[in-house]
mmCIF file of C-alpha atoms in Angstrom:
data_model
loop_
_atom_site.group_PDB
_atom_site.id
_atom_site.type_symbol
_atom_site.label_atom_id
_atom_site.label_comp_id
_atom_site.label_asym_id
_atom_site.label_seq_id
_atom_site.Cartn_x
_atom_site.Cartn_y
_atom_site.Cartn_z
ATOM 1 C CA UNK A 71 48.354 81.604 -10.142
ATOM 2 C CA UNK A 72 45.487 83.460 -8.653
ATOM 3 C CA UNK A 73 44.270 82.131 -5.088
ATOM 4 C CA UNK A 74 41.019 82.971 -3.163
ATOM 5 C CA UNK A 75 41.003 82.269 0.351
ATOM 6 C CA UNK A 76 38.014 81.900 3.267
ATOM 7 C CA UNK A 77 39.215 81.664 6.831
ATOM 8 C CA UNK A 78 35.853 81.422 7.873
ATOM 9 C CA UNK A 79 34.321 77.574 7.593
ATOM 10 C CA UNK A 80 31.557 78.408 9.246
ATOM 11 C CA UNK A 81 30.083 81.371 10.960
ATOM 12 C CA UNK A 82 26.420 81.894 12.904
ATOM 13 C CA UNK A 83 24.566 85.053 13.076
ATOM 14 C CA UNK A 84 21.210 85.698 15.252
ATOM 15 C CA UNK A 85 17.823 86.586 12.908
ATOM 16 C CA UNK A 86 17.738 90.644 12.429
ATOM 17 C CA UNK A 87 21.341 90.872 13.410
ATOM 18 C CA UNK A 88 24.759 91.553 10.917
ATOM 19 C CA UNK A 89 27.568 89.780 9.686
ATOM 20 C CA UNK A 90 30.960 89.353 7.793
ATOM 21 C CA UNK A 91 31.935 87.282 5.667
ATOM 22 C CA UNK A 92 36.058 87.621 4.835
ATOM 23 C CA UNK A 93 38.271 86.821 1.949
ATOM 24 C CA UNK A 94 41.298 87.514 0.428
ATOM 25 C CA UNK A 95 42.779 86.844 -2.785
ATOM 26 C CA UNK A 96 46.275 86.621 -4.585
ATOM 27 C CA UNK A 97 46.866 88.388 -7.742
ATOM 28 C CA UNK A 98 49.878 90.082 -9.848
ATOM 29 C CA UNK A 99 47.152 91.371 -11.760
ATOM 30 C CA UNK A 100 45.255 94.931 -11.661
ATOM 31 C CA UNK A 101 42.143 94.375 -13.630
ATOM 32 C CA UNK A 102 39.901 92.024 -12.170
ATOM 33 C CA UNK A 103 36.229 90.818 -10.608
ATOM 34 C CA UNK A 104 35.512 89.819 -7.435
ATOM 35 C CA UNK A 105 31.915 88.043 -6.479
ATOM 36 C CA UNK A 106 30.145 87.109 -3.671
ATOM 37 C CA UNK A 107 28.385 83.725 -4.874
ATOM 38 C CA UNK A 108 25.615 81.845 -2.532
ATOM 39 C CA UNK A 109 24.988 78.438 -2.560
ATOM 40 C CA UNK A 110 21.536 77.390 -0.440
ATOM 41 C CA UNK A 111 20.791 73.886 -0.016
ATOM 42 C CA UNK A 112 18.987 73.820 -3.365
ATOM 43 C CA UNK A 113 22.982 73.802 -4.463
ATOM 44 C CA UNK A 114 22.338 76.084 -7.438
ATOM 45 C CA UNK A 115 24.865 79.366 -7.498
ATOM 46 C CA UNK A 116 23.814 82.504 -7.050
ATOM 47 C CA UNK A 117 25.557 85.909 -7.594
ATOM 48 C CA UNK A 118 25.097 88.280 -4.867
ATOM 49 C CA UNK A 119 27.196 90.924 -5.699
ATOM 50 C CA UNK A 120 30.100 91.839 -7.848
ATOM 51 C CA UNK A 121 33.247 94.124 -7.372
ATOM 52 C CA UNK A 122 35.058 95.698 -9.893
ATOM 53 C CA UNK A 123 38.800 95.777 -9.465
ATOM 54 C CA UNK A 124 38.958 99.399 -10.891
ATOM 55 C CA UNK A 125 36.335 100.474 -8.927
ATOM 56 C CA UNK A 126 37.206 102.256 -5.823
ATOM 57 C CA UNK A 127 33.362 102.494 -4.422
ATOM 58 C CA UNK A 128 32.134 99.392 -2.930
ATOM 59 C CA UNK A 129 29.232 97.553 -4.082
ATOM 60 C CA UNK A 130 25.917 97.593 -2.821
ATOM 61 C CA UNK A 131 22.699 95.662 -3.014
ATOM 62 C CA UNK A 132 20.104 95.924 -1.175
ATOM 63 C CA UNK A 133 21.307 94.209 2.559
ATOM 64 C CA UNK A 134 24.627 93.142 1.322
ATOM 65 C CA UNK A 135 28.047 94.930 1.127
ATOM 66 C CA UNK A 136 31.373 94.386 0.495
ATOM 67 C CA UNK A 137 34.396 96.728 1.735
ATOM 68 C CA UNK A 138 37.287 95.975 -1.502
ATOM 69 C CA UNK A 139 40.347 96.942 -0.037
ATOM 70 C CA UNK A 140 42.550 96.570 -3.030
ATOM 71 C CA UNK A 141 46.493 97.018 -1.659
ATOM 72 C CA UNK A 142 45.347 94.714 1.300
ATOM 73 C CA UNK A 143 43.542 91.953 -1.005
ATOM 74 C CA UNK A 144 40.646 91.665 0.881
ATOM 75 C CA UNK A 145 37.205 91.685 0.185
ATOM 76 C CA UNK A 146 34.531 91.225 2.729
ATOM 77 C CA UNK A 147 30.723 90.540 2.811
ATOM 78 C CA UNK A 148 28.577 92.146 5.043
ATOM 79 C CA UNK A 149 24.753 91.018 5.245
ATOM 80 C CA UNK A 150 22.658 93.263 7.272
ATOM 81 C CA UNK A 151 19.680 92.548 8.932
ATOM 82 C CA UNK A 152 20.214 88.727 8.265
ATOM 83 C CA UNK A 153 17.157 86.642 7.562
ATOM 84 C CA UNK A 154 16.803 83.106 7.743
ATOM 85 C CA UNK A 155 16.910 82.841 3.641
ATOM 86 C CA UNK A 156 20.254 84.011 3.888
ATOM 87 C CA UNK A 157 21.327 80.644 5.829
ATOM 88 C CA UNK A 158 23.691 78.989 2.772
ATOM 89 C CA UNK A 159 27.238 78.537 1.904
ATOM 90 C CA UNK A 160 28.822 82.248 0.791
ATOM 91 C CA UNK A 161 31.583 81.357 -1.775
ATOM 92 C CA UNK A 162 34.178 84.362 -2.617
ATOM 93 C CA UNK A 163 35.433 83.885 -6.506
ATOM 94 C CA UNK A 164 38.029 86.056 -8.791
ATOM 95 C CA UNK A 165 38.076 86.187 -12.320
ATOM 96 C CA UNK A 166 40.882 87.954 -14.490
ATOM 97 C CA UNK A 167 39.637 90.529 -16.837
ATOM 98 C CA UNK A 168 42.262 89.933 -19.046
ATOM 99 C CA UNK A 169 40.806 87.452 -20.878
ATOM 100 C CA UNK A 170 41.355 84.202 -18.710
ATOM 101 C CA UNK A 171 37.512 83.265 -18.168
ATOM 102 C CA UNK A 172 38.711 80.700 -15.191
ATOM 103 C CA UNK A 173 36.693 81.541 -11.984
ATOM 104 C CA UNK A 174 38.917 80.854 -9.089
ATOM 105 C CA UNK A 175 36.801 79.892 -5.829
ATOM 106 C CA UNK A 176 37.411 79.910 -2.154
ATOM 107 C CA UNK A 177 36.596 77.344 -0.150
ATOM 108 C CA UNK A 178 33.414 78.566 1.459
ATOM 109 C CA UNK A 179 31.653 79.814 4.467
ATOM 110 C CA UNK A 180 28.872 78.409 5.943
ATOM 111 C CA UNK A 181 26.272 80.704 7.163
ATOM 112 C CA UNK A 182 23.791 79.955 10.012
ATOM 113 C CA UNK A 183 21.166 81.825 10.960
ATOM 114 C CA UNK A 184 19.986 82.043 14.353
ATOM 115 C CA UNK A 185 16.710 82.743 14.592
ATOM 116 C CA UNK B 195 15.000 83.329 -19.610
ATOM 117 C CA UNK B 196 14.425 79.659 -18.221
ATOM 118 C CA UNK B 197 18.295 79.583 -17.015
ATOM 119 C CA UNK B 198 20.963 77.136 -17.115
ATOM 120 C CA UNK B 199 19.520 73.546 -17.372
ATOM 121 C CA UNK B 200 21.170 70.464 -16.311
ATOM 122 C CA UNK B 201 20.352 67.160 -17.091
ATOM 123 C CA UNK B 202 20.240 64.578 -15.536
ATOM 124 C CA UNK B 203 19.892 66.151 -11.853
ATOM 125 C CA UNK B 204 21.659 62.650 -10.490
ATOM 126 C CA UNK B 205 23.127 60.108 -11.504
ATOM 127 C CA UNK B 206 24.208 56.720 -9.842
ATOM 128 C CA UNK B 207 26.829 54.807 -11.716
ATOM 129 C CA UNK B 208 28.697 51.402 -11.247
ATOM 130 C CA UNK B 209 32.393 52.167 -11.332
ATOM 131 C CA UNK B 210 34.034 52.010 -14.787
ATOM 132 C CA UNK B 211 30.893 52.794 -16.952
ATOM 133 C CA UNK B 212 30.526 55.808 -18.862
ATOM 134 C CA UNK B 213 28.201 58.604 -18.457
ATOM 135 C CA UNK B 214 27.473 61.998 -20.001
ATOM 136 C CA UNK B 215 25.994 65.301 -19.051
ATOM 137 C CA UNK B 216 23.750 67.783 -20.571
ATOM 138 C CA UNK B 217 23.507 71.304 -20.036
ATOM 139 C CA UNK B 218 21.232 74.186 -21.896
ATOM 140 C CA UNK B 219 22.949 77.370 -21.343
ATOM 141 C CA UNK B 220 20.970 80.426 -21.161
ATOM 142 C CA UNK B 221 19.485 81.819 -24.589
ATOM 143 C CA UNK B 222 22.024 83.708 -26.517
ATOM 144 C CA UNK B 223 24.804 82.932 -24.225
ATOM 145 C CA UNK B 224 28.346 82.214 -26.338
ATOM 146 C CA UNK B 225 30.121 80.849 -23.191
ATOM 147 C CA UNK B 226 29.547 78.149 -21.557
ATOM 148 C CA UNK B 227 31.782 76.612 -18.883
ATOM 149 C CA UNK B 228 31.868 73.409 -16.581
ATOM 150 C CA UNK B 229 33.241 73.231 -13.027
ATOM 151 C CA UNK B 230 33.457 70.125 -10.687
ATOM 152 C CA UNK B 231 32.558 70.548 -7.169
ATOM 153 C CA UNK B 232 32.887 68.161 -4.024
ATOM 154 C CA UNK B 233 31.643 68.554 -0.678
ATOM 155 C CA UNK B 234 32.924 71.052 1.316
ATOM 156 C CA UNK B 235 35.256 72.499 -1.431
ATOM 157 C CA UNK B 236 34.308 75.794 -3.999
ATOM 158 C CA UNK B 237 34.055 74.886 -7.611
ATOM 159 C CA UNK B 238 36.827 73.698 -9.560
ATOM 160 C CA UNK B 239 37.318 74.896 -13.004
ATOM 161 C CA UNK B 240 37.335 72.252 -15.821
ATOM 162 C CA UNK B 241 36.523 73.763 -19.692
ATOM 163 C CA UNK B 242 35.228 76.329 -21.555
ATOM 164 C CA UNK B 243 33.933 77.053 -24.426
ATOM 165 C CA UNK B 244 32.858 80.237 -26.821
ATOM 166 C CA UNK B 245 30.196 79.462 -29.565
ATOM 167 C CA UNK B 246 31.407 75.629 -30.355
ATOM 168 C CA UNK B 247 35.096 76.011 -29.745
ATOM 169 C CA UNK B 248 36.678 74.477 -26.548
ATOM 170 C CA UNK B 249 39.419 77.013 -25.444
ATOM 171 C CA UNK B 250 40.621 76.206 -22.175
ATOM 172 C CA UNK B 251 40.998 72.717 -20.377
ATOM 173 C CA UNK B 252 41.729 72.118 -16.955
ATOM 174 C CA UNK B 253 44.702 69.768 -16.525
ATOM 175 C CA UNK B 254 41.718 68.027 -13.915
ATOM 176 C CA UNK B 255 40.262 67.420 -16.741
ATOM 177 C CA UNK B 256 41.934 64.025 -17.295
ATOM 178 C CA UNK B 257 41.371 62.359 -21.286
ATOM 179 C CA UNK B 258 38.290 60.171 -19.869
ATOM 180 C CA UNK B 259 36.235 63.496 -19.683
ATOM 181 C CA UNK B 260 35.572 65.378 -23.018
ATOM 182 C CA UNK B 261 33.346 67.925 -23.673
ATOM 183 C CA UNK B 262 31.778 69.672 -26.722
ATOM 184 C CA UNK B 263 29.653 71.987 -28.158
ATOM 185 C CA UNK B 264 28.628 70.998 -31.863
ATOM 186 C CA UNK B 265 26.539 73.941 -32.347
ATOM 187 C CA UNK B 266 27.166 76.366 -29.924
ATOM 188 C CA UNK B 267 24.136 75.947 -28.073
ATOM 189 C CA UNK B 268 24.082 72.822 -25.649
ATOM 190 C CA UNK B 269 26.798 71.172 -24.777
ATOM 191 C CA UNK B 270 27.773 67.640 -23.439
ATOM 192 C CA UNK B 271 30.251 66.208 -20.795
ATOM 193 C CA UNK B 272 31.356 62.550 -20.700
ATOM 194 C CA UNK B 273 33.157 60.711 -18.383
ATOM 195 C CA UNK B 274 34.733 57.738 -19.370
ATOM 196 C CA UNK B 275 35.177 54.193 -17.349
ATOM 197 C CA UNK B 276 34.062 56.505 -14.222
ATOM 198 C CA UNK B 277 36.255 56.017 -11.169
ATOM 199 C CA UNK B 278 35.271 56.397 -7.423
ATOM 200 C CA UNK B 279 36.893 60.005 -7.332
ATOM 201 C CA UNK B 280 35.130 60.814 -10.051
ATOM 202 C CA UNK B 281 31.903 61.546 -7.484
ATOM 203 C CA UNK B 282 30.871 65.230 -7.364
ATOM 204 C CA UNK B 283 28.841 68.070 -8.400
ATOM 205 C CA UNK B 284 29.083 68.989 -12.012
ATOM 206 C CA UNK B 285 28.556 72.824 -13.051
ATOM 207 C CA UNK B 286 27.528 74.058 -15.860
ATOM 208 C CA UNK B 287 27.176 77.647 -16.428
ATOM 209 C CA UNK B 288 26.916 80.600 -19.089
ATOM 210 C CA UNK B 289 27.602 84.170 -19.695
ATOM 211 C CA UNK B 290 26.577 86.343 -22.825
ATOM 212 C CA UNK B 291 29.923 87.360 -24.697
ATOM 213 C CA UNK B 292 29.590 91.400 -23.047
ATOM 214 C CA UNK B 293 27.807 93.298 -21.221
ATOM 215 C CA UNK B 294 27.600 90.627 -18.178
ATOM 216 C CA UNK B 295 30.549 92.161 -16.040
ATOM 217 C CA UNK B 296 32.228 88.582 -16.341
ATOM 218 C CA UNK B 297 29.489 87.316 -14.398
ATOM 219 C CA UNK B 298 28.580 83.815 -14.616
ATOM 220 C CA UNK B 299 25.322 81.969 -14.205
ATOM 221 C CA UNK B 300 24.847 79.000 -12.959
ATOM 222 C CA UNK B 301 22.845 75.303 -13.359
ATOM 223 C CA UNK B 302 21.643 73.707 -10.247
ATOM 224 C CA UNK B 303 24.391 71.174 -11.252
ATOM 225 C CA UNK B 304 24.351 67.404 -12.086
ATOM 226 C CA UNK B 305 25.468 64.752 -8.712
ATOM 227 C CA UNK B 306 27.257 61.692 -10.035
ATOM 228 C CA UNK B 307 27.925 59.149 -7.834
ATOM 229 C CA UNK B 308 30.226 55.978 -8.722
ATOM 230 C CA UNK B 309 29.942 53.127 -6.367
#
């Protein structure tokens, strides 16, 4: 069975300043997603980037990164230049692409923002 | 695109009634899923459907909850003669059949709280 896993509970970053976020996942499996899911207050799920397991560039948008490092099983968001609307739990998440359409979540990180 | 709607938002419940969610996926999306959520935990995985059929169960999903889709549009979740541990966030959330990446989006969820 596929695991996700956050080591981070919590982290705290000062206003203007950057961050990572880590993960790392267990899989047999070579086709996959990864996504970076954010969860403000407001609880509702947002996607903030997505990885593609055959991809070997990482993803970008806008402030936020991820470095995939596929033998390793890692996969690690960076925010640049934090703002305070990035304060929110970061969830990490795997999904098989061969069709099992279970999301498997980590745990969560809780992001602070300093300002 | 108005997004995934839940309904109702909260709910407060006297241990061993029923109750029953709604959710509205996103236009012209053929999958729909529900997760379960409590605090400080990621989203767990509980069904999922394509169009009206149900194809995957969680075994958390014990036989007071059932789920369906009669049309393929909305769908409904029930909980049966709700216990205490039955308190948490319910997901709902939808993804067109392709073109999505296996991305998922998400309700703002539906709190139930048994007391």
């Amino acid at each position: 069975a596929q695991t996700v896993t956050q080591s981070q509970p919590e982290m705290s970053v000062q206003e203007a300043e950057t961050v990572t976020l880590s993960c790392t996942y267990d899989t047999s499996e070579s086709d996959y997603y990864l996504f970076w899911y954010k969860q403000p207050p407001s609880r509702q799920m947002i996607l903030v980037i997505r990885q593609e397991a055959y991809k070997q560039q990482n993803a970008t948008e806008n402030r936020f990164s991820v470095n995939f490092q596929k033998a390793a099983k890692s996969f690690s968001l960076k925010i640049s230049d934090s703002q305070l609307g990035d304060a929110a739990m970061y969830f990490c998440a795997y999904v098989s692409n061969f069709g099992n359409e279970k999301l498997t979540f980590g745990t969560g990180t809780r992001l602070t923002i300093i300002p | 695109d108005t997004g995934v709607s839940q309904d109702p938002r909260h709910k407060i419940t006297k241990r061993g009634q029923n109750v029953t969610f709604r959710c509205d996926p996103i236009s012209e999306h053929n999958r729909l899923y529900w997760y379960r959520q409590t605090l400080g935990q990621g989203p767990e995985f509980l069904t999922y459907f394509q169009n009206e059929a149900q194809l995957e169960k969680s075994r958390l999903l014990s036989d007071r909850f059932s789920a369906e889709r009669p049309k393929g549009s909305f769908s409904t979740l029930e909980i049966q003669r709700t216990e205490q541990g039955d308190s948490a966030m319910y997901l709902c959330a939808s993804r067109p059949g392709q073109g999505s990446g296996n991305t998922i989006y998400f309700g703002e969820g539906s709190w139930l709280t048994v007391v």
